Tab-separated table of C-alpha atoms in Angstrom:
chain	number	residue	atom	x	y	z
A	353	UNK	CA	2.113	-8.962	-20.043
A	354	UNK	CA	4.611	-10.192	-17.442
A	355	UNK	CA	3.345	-11.628	-14.184
A	356	UNK	CA	2.233	-8.920	-11.799
A	357	UNK	CA	4.451	-8.299	-8.800
A	358	UNK	CA	2.703	-8.299	-5.412
A	359	UNK	CA	4.011	-6.747	-2.209
A	360	UNK	CA	2.335	-7.570	1.078
A	361	UNK	CA	3.344	-4.756	3.413
A	362	UNK	CA	3.221	-4.350	7.176
A	363	UNK	CA	3.902	-7.983	8.025
A	364	UNK	CA	4.754	-8.655	11.649
A	365	UNK	CA	4.251	-12.362	12.424
A	366	UNK	CA	5.820	-15.603	11.154
A	367	UNK	CA	2.470	-17.059	10.062
A	368	UNK	CA	1.541	-14.086	7.887
A	369	UNK	CA	5.031	-13.897	6.395
A	370	UNK	CA	4.712	-17.593	5.584
A	371	UNK	CA	1.309	-17.034	4.011
A	372	UNK	CA	2.670	-14.254	1.816
A	373	UNK	CA	5.494	-16.496	0.612
A	374	UNK	CA	3.176	-19.449	-0.042
A	375	UNK	CA	0.760	-17.207	-1.916
A	376	UNK	CA	3.483	-16.287	-4.398
A	377	UNK	CA	4.192	-12.683	-3.494
A	378	UNK	CA	7.300	-11.130	-4.970
A	379	UNK	CA	7.951	-8.695	-2.100
A	380	UNK	CA	7.296	-8.565	1.628
A	381	UNK	CA	7.341	-5.312	3.568
A	382	UNK	CA	8.259	-4.587	7.182
A	383	UNK	CA	7.299	-1.231	8.701
A	384	UNK	CA	9.768	0.413	11.079
A	385	UNK	CA	7.827	3.427	12.332
A	386	UNK	CA	6.774	3.526	15.990
A	387	UNK	CA	3.506	5.383	15.312
A	388	UNK	CA	2.304	2.569	13.056
A	389	UNK	CA	0.302	-0.415	14.370
A	390	UNK	CA	2.509	-2.482	12.039
A	391	UNK	CA	5.802	-1.357	13.579
A	392	UNK	CA	8.538	-3.967	13.981
A	393	UNK	CA	12.045	-3.389	15.318
A	394	UNK	CA	15.269	-4.407	13.542
A	395	UNK	CA	15.622	-7.699	15.416
A	396	UNK	CA	12.045	-8.651	14.557
A	397	UNK	CA	12.771	-7.838	10.930
A	398	UNK	CA	15.874	-10.008	11.029
A	399	UNK	CA	13.916	-12.935	12.481
A	400	UNK	CA	10.939	-12.585	10.124
A	401	UNK	CA	13.119	-12.183	7.037
A	402	UNK	CA	15.132	-15.305	7.901
A	403	UNK	CA	12.176	-17.416	6.789
A	404	UNK	CA	11.801	-15.607	3.448
A	405	UNK	CA	13.383	-17.354	0.432
A	406	UNK	CA	15.958	-15.461	-1.585
A	407	UNK	CA	13.675	-14.943	-4.594
A	408	UNK	CA	11.261	-12.856	-2.488
A	409	UNK	CA	12.477	-9.308	-1.876
A	410	UNK	CA	12.421	-7.903	1.662
A	411	UNK	CA	11.600	-4.221	1.989
A	412	UNK	CA	11.908	-2.041	5.104
A	413	UNK	CA	9.463	0.873	5.172
A	414	UNK	CA	10.656	3.988	7.032
A	415	UNK	CA	9.501	7.596	7.382
A	416	UNK	CA	12.022	10.454	7.152
A	417	UNK	CA	14.780	8.293	8.674
A	418	UNK	CA	18.180	9.520	9.758
A	419	UNK	CA	21.301	7.634	8.727
A	420	UNK	CA	21.646	5.936	12.114
A	421	UNK	CA	18.203	4.370	11.817
A	422	UNK	CA	18.872	3.125	8.298
A	423	UNK	CA	22.217	1.728	9.407
A	424	UNK	CA	20.530	-0.320	12.140
A	425	UNK	CA	18.151	-1.798	9.591
A	426	UNK	CA	20.813	-2.452	6.960
A	427	UNK	CA	23.057	-4.083	9.566
A	428	UNK	CA	20.450	-6.830	10.035
A	429	UNK	CA	21.536	-8.168	6.650
A	430	UNK	CA	17.885	-8.925	6.017
A	431	UNK	CA	16.920	-6.319	3.442
A	432	UNK	CA	16.683	-6.141	-0.322
A	433	UNK	CA	15.628	-2.467	-0.401
A	434	UNK	CA	14.603	0.558	1.650
A	435	UNK	CA	11.217	2.217	1.080
A	436	UNK	CA	10.986	5.882	2.037
A	437	UNK	CA	7.471	6.916	2.967
A	438	UNK	CA	7.959	10.440	4.321
A	439	UNK	CA	8.831	13.804	2.803
A	440	UNK	CA	12.302	12.804	1.640
A	441	UNK	CA	13.709	15.105	-1.047
A	442	UNK	CA	15.331	13.936	-4.262
A	443	UNK	CA	18.695	14.827	-2.722
A	444	UNK	CA	17.983	12.799	0.400
A	445	UNK	CA	16.923	9.761	-1.638
A	446	UNK	CA	20.128	9.995	-3.684
A	447	UNK	CA	22.258	10.303	-0.540
A	448	UNK	CA	20.667	7.243	1.083
A	449	UNK	CA	21.076	5.177	-2.049
A	450	UNK	CA	24.740	6.151	-2.405
A	451	UNK	CA	25.664	5.673	1.250
A	452	UNK	CA	23.970	2.342	1.909
A	453	UNK	CA	24.223	0.629	-1.474
A	454	UNK	CA	20.699	-0.765	-1.460
A	455	UNK	CA	17.892	-0.046	-3.903
A	456	UNK	CA	15.636	2.742	-2.646
A	457	UNK	CA	11.907	3.105	-3.233
A	458	UNK	CA	10.114	6.441	-2.798
A	459	UNK	CA	6.419	6.658	-1.974
A	460	UNK	CA	4.598	9.492	-3.742
A	461	UNK	CA	1.401	10.665	-2.004
A	462	UNK	CA	-1.266	11.306	-4.642
A	463	UNK	CA	-4.416	13.400	-4.729
A	464	UNK	CA	-4.071	15.220	-8.061
A	465	UNK	CA	-2.342	14.771	-11.395
A	466	UNK	CA	0.350	17.191	-10.271
A	467	UNK	CA	1.228	14.747	-7.505
A	468	UNK	CA	1.716	12.007	-10.095
A	469	UNK	CA	3.980	14.350	-12.062
A	470	UNK	CA	6.300	14.572	-9.022
A	471	UNK	CA	7.490	11.065	-9.803
A	472	UNK	CA	9.538	12.497	-12.670
A	473	UNK	CA	11.748	14.271	-10.154
A	474	UNK	CA	12.830	10.918	-8.727
A	475	UNK	CA	13.574	9.234	-12.078
A	476	UNK	CA	17.148	8.002	-12.090
A	477	UNK	CA	17.372	8.530	-8.324
A	478	UNK	CA	14.805	6.192	-6.780
A	479	UNK	CA	14.855	2.614	-8.035
A	480	UNK	CA	11.062	2.530	-7.830
A	481	UNK	CA	8.315	5.026	-7.045
A	482	UNK	CA	5.175	3.882	-5.271
A	483	UNK	CA	1.987	5.866	-5.816
A	484	UNK	CA	-0.043	5.941	-2.599
A	485	UNK	CA	-3.101	7.894	-1.454
A	486	UNK	CA	-2.313	11.214	0.172
A	487	UNK	CA	-3.388	11.167	3.808
A	488	UNK	CA	-5.192	14.127	5.420
A	489	UNK	CA	-3.138	16.999	6.832
A	490	UNK	CA	-2.143	16.216	10.397
A	491	UNK	CA	-2.681	12.440	10.054
A	492	UNK	CA	-0.461	10.366	12.318
A	493	UNK	CA	0.450	7.980	9.514
A	494	UNK	CA	1.664	8.729	5.968
A	495	UNK	CA	0.048	5.549	4.623
A	496	UNK	CA	-1.575	2.273	5.584
A	497	UNK	CA	-4.916	3.936	6.315
A	498	UNK	CA	-6.952	2.151	3.663
A	499	UNK	CA	-7.326	5.305	1.568
A	500	UNK	CA	-7.310	5.253	-2.217
A	501	UNK	CA	-6.904	7.921	-4.856
A	502	UNK	CA	-8.399	8.370	-8.319
A	503	UNK	CA	-6.677	5.603	-10.248
A	504	UNK	CA	-7.535	7.209	-13.591
A	505	UNK	CA	-4.772	9.725	-12.803
A	506	UNK	CA	-2.363	6.931	-13.761
A	507	UNK	CA	-4.235	5.809	-16.854
A	508	UNK	CA	-2.074	5.646	-19.983
A	509	UNK	CA	0.829	7.346	-18.232
A	510	UNK	CA	4.333	6.610	-19.450
A	511	UNK	CA	6.630	6.176	-16.479
A	512	UNK	CA	10.343	6.875	-16.653
A	513	UNK	CA	11.164	4.629	-13.703
A	514	UNK	CA	9.898	1.406	-12.166
A	515	UNK	CA	6.703	1.974	-10.209
A	516	UNK	CA	3.933	0.415	-8.201
A	517	UNK	CA	0.432	1.154	-6.915
A	518	UNK	CA	-0.590	1.346	-3.263
A	519	UNK	CA	-3.406	2.783	-1.200
A	520	UNK	CA	-6.799	1.280	-0.455
A	521	UNK	CA	-6.330	-1.925	-2.433
A	522	UNK	CA	-8.363	-4.943	-1.351
A	523	UNK	CA	-9.779	-8.196	-2.670
A	524	UNK	CA	-12.845	-6.507	-4.158
A	525	UNK	CA	-11.177	-3.662	-6.052
A	526	UNK	CA	-7.733	-4.900	-7.026
A	527	UNK	CA	-8.761	-6.118	-10.483
A	528	UNK	CA	-10.270	-2.710	-11.286
A	529	UNK	CA	-7.067	-1.068	-10.071
A	530	UNK	CA	-4.939	-3.264	-12.315
A	531	UNK	CA	-7.216	-2.745	-15.320
A	532	UNK	CA	-7.251	1.043	-14.963
A	533	UNK	CA	-3.596	1.662	-14.124
A	534	UNK	CA	-1.768	-1.291	-15.696
A	535	UNK	CA	0.466	-1.187	-12.630
A	536	UNK	CA	3.387	-3.636	-12.802
A	537	UNK	CA	3.442	-3.964	-8.985
A	538	UNK	CA	0.666	-3.695	-6.427
A	539	UNK	CA	1.240	-3.101	-2.733
A	540	UNK	CA	-1.404	-4.054	-0.158
A	541	UNK	CA	-1.463	-3.638	3.613
A	542	UNK	CA	-4.728	-2.745	5.353
A	543	UNK	CA	-6.697	-4.539	2.617
A	544	UNK	CA	-5.545	-7.925	3.965
A	545	UNK	CA	-6.109	-7.164	7.652
A	546	UNK	CA	-8.787	-8.065	10.185
A	547	UNK	CA	-7.896	-4.929	12.197
A	548	UNK	CA	-5.149	-2.287	11.942
A	549	UNK	CA	-1.841	-4.134	12.106
A	550	UNK	CA	-3.480	-7.580	12.306
A	551	UNK	CA	-2.853	-9.369	9.028
A	552	UNK	CA	-5.123	-12.243	8.006
A	553	UNK	CA	-3.602	-15.395	6.545
A	554	UNK	CA	-6.862	-16.117	4.699
A	555	UNK	CA	-7.095	-12.604	3.254
A	556	UNK	CA	-3.479	-12.708	2.075
A	557	UNK	CA	-4.099	-15.977	0.254
A	558	UNK	CA	-7.415	-14.794	-1.194
A	559	UNK	CA	-5.959	-11.474	-2.350
A	560	UNK	CA	-3.130	-13.157	-4.218
A	561	UNK	CA	-5.531	-15.620	-5.840
A	562	UNK	CA	-7.725	-12.699	-6.911
A	563	UNK	CA	-4.757	-10.968	-8.530
A	564	UNK	CA	-3.826	-14.129	-10.407
A	565	UNK	CA	-7.363	-14.297	-11.778
A	566	UNK	CA	-7.549	-10.645	-12.899
């Protein structure tokens, strides 16, 4: 089995970005969404990404963005891909990918098996789908709340596109998540924090070590 890809998402400081790189992560994520405690603006993303080596991908996470917002992020020259974490349709994902020429990820909120099936709609359109826990109706945030879904919904599924697992992952449960889902990429945010939006260097390092030992 190839080495598991790890994305540390919601990074906002140079020391935690550095920790993620030193720990061997394959992807770092920057959230541009004002309602999030992890929000960073385009200039912060540019500065944080400048310290990230070329072999580590740099992902901007946005929620139902308009083209002007995406353009501001793309113009930083800092990004490897855009992650869409709202209610973007298949058509919207395709339009963003065509206009901006960057790989596009689409988060799929999951509560039931039918939610997992929705990923098929994005095959050939999104470069990767990311299965995340569905947040409660009316929640201020579409993710990053430490919620998890029933991982057995992904067990022995054949995916028609690249994919990853998110939602409620932490140091204590990540090996179970990998064993059950066989996910090729895992995405952690709140599971390596001391408080919402406050990443822990120690937890980032420990999480990545735990994954290596799974």
